[in-house]
Tab-separated table of C-alpha atoms and ligand atoms in Angstrom:
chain	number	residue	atom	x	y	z
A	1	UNK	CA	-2.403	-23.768	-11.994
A	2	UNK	CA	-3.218	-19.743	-10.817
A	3	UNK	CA	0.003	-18.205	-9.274
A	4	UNK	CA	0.376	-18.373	-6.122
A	5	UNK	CA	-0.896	-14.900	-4.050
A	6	UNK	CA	1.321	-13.444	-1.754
A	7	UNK	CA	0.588	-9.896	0.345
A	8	UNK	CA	3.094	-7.636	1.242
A	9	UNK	CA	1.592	-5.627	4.750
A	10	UNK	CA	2.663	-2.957	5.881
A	11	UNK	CA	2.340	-3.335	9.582
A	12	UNK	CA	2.849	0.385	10.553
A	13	UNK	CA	0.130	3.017	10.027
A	14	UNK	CA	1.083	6.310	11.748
A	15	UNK	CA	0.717	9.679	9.448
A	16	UNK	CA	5.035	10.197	8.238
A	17	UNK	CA	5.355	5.968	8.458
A	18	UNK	CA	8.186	4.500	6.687
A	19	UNK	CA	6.686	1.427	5.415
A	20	UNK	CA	5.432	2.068	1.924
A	21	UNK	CA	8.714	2.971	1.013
A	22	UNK	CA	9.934	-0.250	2.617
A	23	UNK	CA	7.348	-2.091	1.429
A	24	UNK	CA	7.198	-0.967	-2.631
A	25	UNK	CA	11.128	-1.723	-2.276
A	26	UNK	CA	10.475	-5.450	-1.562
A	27	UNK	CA	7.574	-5.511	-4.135
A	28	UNK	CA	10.009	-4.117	-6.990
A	29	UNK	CA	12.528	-6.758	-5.618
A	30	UNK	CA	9.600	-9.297	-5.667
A	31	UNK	CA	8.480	-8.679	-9.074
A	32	UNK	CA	11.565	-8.665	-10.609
A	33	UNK	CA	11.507	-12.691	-8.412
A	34	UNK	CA	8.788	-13.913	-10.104
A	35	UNK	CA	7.050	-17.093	-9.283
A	36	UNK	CA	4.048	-15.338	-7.716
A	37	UNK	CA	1.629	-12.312	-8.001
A	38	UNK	CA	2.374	-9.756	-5.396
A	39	UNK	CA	0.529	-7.078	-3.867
A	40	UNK	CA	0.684	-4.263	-1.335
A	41	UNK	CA	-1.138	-4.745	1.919
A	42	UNK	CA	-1.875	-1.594	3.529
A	43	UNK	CA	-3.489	-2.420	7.074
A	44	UNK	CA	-4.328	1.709	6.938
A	45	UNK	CA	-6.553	1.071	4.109
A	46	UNK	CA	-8.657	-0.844	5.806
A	47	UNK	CA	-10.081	1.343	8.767
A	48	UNK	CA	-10.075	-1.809	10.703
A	49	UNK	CA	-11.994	-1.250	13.686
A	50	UNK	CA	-10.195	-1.898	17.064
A	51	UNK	CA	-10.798	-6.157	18.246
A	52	UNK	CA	-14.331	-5.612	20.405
A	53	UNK	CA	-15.192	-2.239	19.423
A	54	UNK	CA	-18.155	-1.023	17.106
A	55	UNK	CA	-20.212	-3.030	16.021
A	56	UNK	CA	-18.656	-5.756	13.988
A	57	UNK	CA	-20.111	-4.739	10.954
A	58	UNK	CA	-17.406	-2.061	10.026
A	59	UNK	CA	-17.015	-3.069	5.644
A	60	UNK	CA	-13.424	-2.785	6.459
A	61	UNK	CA	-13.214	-5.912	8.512
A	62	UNK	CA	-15.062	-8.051	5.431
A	63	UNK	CA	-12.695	-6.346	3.078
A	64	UNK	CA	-9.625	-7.685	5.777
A	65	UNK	CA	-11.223	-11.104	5.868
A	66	UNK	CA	-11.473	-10.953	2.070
A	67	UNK	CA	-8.415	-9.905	1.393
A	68	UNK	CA	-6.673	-12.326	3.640
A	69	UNK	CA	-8.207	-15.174	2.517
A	70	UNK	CA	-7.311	-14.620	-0.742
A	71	UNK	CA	-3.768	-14.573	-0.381
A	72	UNK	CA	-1.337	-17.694	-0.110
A	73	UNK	CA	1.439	-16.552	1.543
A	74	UNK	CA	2.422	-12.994	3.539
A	75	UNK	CA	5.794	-11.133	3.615
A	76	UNK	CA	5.390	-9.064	6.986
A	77	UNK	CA	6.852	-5.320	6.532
A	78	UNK	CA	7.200	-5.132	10.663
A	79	UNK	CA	8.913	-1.709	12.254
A	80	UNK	CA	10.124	-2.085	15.992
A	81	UNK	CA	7.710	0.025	18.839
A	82	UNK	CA	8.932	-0.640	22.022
A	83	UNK	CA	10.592	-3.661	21.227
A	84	UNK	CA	7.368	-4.788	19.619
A	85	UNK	CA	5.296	-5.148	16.451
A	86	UNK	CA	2.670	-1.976	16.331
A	87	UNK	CA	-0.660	-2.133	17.851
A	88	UNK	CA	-2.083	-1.850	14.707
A	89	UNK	CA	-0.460	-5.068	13.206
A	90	UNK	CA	-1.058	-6.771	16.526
A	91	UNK	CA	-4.796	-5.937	15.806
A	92	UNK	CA	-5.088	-6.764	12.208
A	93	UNK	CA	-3.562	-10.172	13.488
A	94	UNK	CA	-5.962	-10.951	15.995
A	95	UNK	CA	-9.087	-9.592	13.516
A	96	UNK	CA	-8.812	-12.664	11.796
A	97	UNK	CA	-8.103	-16.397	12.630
A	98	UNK	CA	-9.287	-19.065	9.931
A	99	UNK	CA	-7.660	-17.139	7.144
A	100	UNK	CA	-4.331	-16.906	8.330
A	101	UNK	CA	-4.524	-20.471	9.053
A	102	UNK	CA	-1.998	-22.355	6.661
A	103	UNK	CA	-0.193	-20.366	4.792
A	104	UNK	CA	3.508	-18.564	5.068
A	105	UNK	CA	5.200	-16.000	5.884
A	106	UNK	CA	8.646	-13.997	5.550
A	107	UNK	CA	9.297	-10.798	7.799
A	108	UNK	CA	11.085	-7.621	6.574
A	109	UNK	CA	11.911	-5.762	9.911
A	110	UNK	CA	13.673	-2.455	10.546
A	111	UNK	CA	14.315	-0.916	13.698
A	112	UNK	CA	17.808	0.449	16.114
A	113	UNK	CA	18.421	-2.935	16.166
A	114	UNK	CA	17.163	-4.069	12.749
A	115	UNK	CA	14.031	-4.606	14.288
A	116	UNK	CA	14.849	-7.900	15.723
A	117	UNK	CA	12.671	-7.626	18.975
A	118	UNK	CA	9.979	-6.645	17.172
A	119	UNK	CA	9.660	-9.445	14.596
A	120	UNK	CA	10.918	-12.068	17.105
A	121	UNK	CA	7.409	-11.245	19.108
A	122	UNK	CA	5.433	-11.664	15.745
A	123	UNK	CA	6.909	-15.173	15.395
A	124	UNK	CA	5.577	-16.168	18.513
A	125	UNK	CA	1.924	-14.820	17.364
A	126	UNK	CA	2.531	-16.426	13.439
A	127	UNK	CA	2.893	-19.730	15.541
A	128	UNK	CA	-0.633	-19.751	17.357
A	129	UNK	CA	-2.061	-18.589	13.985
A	130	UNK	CA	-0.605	-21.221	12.135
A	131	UNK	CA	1.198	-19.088	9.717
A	132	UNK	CA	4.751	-21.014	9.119
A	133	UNK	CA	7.488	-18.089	9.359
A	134	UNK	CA	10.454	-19.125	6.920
A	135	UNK	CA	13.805	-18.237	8.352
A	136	UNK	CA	15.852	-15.662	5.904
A	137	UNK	CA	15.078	-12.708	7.438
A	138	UNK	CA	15.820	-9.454	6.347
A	139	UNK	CA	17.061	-6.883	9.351
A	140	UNK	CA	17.202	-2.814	7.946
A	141	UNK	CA	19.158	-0.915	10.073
A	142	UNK	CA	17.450	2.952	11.054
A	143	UNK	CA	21.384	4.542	11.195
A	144	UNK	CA	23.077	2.659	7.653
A	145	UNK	CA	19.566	2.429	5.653
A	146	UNK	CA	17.880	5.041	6.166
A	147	UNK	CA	18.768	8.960	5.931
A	148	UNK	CA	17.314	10.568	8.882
A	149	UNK	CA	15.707	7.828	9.780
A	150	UNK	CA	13.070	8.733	7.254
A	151	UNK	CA	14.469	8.438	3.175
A	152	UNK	CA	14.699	4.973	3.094
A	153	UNK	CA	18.606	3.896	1.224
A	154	UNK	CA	18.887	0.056	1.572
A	155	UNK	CA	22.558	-1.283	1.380
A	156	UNK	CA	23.074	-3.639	-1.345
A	157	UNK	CA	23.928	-6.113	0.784
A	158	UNK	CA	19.606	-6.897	1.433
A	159	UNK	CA	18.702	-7.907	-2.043
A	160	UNK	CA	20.425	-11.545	-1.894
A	161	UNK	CA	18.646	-11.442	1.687
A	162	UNK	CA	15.196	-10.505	-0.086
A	163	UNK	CA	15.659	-13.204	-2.408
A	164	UNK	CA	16.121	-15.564	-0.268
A	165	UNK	CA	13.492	-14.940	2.160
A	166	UNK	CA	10.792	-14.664	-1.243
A	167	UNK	CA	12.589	-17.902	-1.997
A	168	UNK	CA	11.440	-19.909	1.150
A	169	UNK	CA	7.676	-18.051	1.416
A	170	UNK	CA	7.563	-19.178	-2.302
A	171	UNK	CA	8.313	-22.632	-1.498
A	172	UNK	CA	6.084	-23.302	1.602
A	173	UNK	CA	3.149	-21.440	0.567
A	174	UNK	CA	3.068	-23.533	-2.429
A	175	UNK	CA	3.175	-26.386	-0.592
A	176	UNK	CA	0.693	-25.208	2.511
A	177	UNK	CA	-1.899	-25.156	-0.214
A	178	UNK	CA	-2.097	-28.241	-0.651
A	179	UNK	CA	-3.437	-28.145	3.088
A	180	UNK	CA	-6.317	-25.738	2.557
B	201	FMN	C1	5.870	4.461	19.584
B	201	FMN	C2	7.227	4.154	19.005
B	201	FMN	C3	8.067	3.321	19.687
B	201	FMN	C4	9.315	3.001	19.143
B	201	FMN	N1	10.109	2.104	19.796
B	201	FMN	C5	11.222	1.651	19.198
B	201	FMN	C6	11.966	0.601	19.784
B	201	FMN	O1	11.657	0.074	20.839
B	201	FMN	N2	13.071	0.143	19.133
B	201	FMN	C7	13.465	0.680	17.935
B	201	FMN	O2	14.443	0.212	17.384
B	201	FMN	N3	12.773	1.697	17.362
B	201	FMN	C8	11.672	2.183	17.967
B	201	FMN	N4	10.942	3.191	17.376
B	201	FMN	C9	11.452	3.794	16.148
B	201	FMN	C10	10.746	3.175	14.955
B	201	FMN	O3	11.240	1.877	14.691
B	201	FMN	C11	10.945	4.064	13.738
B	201	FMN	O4	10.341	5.315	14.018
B	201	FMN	C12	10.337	3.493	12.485
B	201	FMN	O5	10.504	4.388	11.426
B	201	FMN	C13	8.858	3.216	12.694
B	201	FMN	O6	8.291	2.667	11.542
B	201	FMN	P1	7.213	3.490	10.685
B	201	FMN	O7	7.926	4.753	10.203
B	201	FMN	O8	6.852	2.598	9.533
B	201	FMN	O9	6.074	3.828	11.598
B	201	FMN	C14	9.721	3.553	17.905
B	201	FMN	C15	8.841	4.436	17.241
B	201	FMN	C16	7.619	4.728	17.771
B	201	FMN	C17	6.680	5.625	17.006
C-alpha cells in the first residue's frame, strides 16, 4: 500500500514570515518519524486568488485543488494575527471544500501566547470542513523560541510534542482513508 501523504502548510505568507523556518523544522522532525511521505505546503506558492475575485480560472487555484486532494492528512503551521489564523490561511481554507473533506490534521502554532487563540479558531473551521484535528498540539512561544522574534530556536522540550502530534495525524489519516 502507497504511504500515506501528509502536507505541511505554512499558513502565513507576509514578505520576513517565520514559517518556513517553522515549518522545515517539523519536516526534519517528520522525516526522521517516518511512516509517511511529507511535504512542504507553501500557500504563497500558489498565488491563490482572493474567494470571489478574478475570474476563477487563476492555474493556482487547480494547482491548490490538486495539491490538496492529493494529500491524506495536513499538519497546520498556524501563526497568531489578532488572535486569529491569517487571512491568507482563512482563504486557502475556504478555496476548497470536497478535498479537505476526510482527512486529518495536527496544528503547530506559535504566537505571545503560543498561538493558542489562533489555532483554537482553526479548529472550529477544520470541524465544518470535516478535517478531524488530533489533540497533541504543539504551542512555540515568540519570547523562549525564537530570538527576536525572528531566528527561530525551539526548546527541546517540542520534539516529544512533535512526535506525538505526527503520531495521532499518522493514525487517523490512515484510517480516514478508508472513508474516501
Ligand atoms: C497583523 C498581525 C497581527 C498579529 N497579532 C498577534 C496576536 O494577536 N497575538 C500574537 O500572539 N501575535 C500576533 N502577531 C505576531 C505574530 O504572531 C508574529 O509576528 C509571527 O511571527 C507571525 O508569523 P509569520 O512570521 O509566519 O508571519 C501579529 C502579527 C501580525 C503581522
Amino acid at each position: 500500500m502507497a504511504n500515506l501523504k501528509i502536507g505541511i502548510i505554512l499558513g502565513s505568507t507576509r514578505q520576513g514570515r517565520v514559517s518556513p523556518q517553522v515549518g522545515q523544522w517539523v519536516k526534519g522532525i517528520a522525516d526522521k518519524h517516518g511512516s509517511a511521505d511529507y511535504e512542504i505546503v507553501d500557500i504563497a506558492e500558489f498565488n491563490l486568488p482572493f474567494l470571489g475575485v478574478g475570474t476563477g480560472q487563476e492555474p493556482g487555484l487547480k494547482a491548490w485543488s490538486e495539491k490538496l486532494s492529493s494529500l491524506d492528512g495536513f499538519v497546520f503551521i498556524v501563526q497568531e494575527y489578532n488572535h486569529s489564523i491569517t487571512g491568507a490561511l482563512k482563504n486557502a481554507l475556504d478555496l476548497a471544500r470536497d478535498e479537505w473533506n476526510n482527512k486529518a490534521a495536527g496544528i503547530v502554532s506559535y504566537g505571545s501566547t503560543g498561538g493558542a487563540r489562533a489555532a483554537e479558531h482553526l479548529r472550529g473551521i477544520l470541524g465544518e470542513l470535516q478535517v478531524a484535528d488530533v489533540r497533541v498540539h504543539p504551542t512555540l512561544s515568540l519570547f523562549t523560541d525564537f530570538e527576536n522574534g525572528s531566528v527561530f530556536k525551539p526548546a527541546e522540550l517540542h520534539l516529544n510534542n512533535v512526535n506525538a502530534m505526527l503520531d495521532q495525524v499518522i493514525a487517523w489519516s490512515g484510517a480516514l482513508k478508508t472513508l474516501r
